[in-house]
CSV table of C-alpha atoms in Angstrom, one decimal:
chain,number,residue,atom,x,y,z
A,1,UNK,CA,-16.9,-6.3,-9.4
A,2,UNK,CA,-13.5,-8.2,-9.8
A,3,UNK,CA,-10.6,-6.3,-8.3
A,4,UNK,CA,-7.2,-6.1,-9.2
A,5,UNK,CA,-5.2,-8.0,-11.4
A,6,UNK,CA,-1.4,-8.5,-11.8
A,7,UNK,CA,0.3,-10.5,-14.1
A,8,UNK,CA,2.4,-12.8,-13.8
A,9,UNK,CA,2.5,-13.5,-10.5
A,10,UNK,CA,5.8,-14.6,-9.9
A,11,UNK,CA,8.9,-14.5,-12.5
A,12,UNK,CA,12.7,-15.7,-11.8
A,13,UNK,CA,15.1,-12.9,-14.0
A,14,UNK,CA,18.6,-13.0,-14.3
A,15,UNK,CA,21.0,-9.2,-13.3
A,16,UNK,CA,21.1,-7.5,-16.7
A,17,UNK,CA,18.0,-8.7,-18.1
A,18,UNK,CA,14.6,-6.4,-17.9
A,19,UNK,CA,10.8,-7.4,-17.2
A,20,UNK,CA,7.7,-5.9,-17.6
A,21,UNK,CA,4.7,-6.4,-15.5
A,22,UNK,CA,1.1,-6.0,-15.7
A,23,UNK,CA,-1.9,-4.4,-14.3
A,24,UNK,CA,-5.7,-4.1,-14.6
A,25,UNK,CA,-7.4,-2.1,-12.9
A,26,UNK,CA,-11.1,-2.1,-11.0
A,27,UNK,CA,-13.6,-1.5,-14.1
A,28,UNK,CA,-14.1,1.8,-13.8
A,29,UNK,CA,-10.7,3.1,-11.9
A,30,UNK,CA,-8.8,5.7,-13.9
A,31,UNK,CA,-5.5,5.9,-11.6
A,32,UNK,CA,-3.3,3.3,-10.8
A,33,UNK,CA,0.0,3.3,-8.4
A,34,UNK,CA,2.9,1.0,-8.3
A,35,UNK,CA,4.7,0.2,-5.3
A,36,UNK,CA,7.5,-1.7,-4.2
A,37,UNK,CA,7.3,-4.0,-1.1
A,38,UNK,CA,10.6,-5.5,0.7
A,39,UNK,CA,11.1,-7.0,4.0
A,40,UNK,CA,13.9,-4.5,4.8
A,41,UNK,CA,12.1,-0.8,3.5
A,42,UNK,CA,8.2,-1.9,3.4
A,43,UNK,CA,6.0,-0.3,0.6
A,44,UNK,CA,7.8,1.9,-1.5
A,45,UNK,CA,5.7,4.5,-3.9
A,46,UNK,CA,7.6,4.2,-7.5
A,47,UNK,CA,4.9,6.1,-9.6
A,48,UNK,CA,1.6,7.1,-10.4
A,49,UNK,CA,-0.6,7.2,-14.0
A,50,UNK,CA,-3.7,8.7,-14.5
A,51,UNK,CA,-5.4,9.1,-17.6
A,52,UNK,CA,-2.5,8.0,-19.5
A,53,UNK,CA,-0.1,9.9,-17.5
A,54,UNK,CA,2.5,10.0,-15.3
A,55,UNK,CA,1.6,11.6,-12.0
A,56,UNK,CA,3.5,11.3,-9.4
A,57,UNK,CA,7.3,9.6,-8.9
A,58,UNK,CA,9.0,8.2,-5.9
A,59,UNK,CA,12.4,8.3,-5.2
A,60,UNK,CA,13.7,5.3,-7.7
A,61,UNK,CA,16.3,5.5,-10.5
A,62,UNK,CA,15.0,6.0,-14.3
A,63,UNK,CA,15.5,1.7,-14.5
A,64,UNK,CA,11.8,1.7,-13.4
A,65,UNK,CA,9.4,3.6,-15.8
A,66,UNK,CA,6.0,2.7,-16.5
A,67,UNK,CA,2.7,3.6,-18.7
A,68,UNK,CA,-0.5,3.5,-18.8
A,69,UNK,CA,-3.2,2.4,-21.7
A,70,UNK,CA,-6.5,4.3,-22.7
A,71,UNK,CA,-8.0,1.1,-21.1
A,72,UNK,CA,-6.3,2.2,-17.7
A,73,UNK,CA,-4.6,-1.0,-18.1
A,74,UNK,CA,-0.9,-0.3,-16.9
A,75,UNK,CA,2.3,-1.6,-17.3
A,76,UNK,CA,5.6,-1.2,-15.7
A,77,UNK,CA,9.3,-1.8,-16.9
A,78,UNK,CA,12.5,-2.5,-15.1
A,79,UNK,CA,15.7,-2.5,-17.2
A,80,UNK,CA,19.0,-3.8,-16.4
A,81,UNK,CA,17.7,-5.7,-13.3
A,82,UNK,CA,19.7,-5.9,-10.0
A,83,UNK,CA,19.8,-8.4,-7.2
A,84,UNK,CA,18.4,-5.8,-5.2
A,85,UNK,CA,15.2,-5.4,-7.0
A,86,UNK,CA,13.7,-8.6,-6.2
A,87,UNK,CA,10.7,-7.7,-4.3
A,88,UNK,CA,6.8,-7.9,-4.5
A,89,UNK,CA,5.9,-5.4,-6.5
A,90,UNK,CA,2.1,-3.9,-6.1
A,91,UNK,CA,-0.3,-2.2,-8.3
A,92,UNK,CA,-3.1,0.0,-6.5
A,93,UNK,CA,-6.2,1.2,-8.4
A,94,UNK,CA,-8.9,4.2,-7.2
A,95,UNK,CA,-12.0,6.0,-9.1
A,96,UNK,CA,-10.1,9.1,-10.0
A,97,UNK,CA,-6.5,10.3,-8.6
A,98,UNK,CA,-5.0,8.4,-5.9
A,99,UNK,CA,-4.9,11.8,-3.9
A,100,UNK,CA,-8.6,12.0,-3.3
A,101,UNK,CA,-9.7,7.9,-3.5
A,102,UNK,CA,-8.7,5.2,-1.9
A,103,UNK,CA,-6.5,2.7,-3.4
A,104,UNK,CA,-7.4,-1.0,-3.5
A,105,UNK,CA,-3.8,-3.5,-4.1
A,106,UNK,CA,-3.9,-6.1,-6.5
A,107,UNK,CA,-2.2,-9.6,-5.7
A,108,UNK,CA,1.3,-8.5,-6.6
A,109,UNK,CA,3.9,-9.5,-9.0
A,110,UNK,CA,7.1,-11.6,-7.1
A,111,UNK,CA,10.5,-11.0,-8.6
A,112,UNK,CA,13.3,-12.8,-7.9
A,113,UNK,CA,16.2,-11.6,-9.6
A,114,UNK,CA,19.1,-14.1,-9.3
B,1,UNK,CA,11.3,14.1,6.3
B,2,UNK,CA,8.6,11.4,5.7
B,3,UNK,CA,8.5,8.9,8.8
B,4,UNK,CA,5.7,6.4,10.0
B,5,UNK,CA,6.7,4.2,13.3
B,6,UNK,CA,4.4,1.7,14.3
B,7,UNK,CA,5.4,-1.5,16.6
B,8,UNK,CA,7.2,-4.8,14.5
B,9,UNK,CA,5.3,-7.3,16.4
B,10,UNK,CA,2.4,-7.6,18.3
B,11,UNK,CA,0.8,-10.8,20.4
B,12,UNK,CA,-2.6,-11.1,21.7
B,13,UNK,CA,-5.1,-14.1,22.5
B,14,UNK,CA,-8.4,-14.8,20.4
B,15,UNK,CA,-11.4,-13.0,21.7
B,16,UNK,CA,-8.8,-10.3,23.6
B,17,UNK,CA,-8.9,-6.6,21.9
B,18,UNK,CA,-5.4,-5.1,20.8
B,19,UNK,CA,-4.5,-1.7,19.5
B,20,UNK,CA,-2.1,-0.7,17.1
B,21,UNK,CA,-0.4,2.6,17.0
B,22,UNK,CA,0.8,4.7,14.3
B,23,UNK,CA,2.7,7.3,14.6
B,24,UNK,CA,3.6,10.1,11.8
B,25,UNK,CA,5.7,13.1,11.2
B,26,UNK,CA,5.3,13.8,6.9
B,27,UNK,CA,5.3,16.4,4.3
B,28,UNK,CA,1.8,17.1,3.9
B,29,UNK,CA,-1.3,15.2,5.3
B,30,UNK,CA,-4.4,14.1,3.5
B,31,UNK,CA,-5.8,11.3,5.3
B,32,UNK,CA,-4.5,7.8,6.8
B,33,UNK,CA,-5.0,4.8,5.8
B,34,UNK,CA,-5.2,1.0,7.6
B,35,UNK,CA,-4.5,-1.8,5.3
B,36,UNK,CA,-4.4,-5.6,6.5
B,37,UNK,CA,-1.9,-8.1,4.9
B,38,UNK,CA,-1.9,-11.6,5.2
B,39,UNK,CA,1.2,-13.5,4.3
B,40,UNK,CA,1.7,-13.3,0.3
B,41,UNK,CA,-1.6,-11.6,-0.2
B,42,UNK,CA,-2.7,-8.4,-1.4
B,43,UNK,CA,-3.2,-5.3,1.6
B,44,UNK,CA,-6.8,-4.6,2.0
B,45,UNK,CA,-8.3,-2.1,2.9
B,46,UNK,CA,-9.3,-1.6,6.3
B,47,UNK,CA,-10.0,2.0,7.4
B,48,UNK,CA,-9.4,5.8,6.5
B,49,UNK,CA,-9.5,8.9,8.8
B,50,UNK,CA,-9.0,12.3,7.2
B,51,UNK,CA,-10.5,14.2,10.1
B,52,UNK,CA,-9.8,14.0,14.3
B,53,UNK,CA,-12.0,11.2,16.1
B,54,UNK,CA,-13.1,7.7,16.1
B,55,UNK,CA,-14.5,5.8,12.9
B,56,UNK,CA,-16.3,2.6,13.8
B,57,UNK,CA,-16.6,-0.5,11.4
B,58,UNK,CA,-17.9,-3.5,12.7
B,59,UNK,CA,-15.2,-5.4,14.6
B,60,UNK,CA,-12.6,-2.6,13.6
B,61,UNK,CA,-12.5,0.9,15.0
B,62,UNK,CA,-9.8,3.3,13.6
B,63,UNK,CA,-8.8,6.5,15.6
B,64,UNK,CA,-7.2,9.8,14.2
B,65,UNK,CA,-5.3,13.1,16.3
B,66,UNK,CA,-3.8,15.0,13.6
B,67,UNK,CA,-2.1,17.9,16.0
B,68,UNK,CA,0.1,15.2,17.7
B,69,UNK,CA,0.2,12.8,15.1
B,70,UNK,CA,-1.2,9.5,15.7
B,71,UNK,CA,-3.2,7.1,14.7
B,72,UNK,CA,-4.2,4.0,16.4
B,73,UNK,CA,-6.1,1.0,14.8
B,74,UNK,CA,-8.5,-1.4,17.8
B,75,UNK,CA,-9.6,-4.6,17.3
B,76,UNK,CA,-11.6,-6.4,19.2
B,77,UNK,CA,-13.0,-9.9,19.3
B,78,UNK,CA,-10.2,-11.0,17.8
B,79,UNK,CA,-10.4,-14.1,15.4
B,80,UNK,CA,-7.3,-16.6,14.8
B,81,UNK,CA,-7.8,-14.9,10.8
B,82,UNK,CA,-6.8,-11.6,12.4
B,83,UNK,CA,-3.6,-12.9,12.2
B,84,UNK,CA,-1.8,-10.4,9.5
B,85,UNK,CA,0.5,-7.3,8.8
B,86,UNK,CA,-1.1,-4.2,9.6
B,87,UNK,CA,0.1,-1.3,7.2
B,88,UNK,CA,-0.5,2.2,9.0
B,89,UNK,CA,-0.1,4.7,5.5
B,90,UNK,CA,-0.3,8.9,5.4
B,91,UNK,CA,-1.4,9.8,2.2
B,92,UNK,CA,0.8,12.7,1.1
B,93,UNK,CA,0.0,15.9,0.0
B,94,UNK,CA,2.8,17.8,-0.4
B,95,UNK,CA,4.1,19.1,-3.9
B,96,UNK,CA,4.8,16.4,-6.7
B,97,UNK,CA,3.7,13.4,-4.2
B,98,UNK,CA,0.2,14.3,-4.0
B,99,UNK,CA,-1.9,11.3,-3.7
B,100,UNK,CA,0.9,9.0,-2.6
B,101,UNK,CA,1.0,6.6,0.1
B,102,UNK,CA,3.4,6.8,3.1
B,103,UNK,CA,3.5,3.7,4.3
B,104,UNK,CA,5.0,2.2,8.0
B,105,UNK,CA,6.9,-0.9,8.0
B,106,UNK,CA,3.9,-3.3,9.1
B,107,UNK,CA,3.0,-5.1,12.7
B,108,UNK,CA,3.0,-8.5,12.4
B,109,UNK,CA,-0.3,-9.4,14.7
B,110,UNK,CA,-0.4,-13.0,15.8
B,111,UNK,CA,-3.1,-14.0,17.5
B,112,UNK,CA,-3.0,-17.2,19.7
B,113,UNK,CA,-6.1,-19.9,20.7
């Protein structure tokens, strides 16, 4: 069964400009999580969707939003990007919700924002 | 608060056995996860514990006290490819962040010949 994937793998952005990323999750997975992974705070949670909907938030500003597809395929949206939001940014798939499977990480999207 | 310490850095020699502790003080508990991370790759999954005691898998061996808090991950035989982050995380289940992951900052294990 192939596992996560994330697309693109890495993108350059300019402060100001916004990017959307992609995810597909394990055939089969209904929930998938983003994260946010810095040298300097580690994985951050930023959301979670399940059957189309949002879940769960962390503790980022409305710049980040995300959706989800009836394919579970996911995206997620930054707008008006900083410097500090270059990061690896992580998708996480499970069977059903993320509070009662375990989540398997896709390879990451690398954002440099310059 | 949420908080998950674990050590920064770790050194051991191939073939040695090293543990890894993790320990957590969070809103809510439902379960705690290992990941491994190698340098620009994905974290895979290693382990979970939900209840007290020891959970064996091959070469890895993952161990669980809820009352105090702590978690420690043991790996023995260690191979020069066990050379990677390990990511202690407490899944939360605490009001809106139900089914989140809490994760530590990582301890860089390098292993030497």
């Amino acid at each position: 069964k192939a596992g996560v994937t994330q697309t693109p793998r890495y993108l350059i952005k300019t402060r100001g400009q916004q990017v959307t990323l992609s995810c597909s999750p394990i055939s089969g997975h209904r929930s998938v999580s983003w994260y946010q992974q810095t040298p300097g705070q580690g994985l951050q949670f930023l959301f979670e969707y399940f059957s189309e909907t949002q879940r769960n938030k962390g503790n980022f500003p409305g710049r980040f939003s995300g959706r989800q597809f009836s394919n579970s395929r996911s995206e997620m949206n930054v707008s008006t990007l900083e410097l500090g939001d270059s990061a690896l940014y992580l998708c996480a798939s499970s069977f059903e919700g993320a509070n009662l499977y375990t989540q398997y990480f896709g390879p990451g999207t690398r954002l440099t924002v310059l | 608060g949420q908080n998950i310490d674990q050590p920064t850095e770790m050194t051991a020699t191939e073939g040695a056995i090293v543990q890894i502790n993790c320990t957590y003080q969070t809103s809510g508990f439902n379960g705690l996860f290992w990941y491994q991370q190698h340098a620009g790759e994905a974290p895979t999954f290693l382990s979970y514990n939900v209840l007290d005691g020891l959970e064996e898998k091959g070469r890895f061996s993952s161990f669980l006290s809820r009352s105090k808090g702590y978690s420690y991950l043991l790996l023995k035989e260690l191979q020069m490819k066990d050379s990677a982050s390990y990511l202690c995380a407490v899944r939360s289940n605490y009001g809106g962040s139900q089914g989140n992951l809490i994760f530590g900052k990582g301890t860089k294990l390098s292993v030497k010949p």
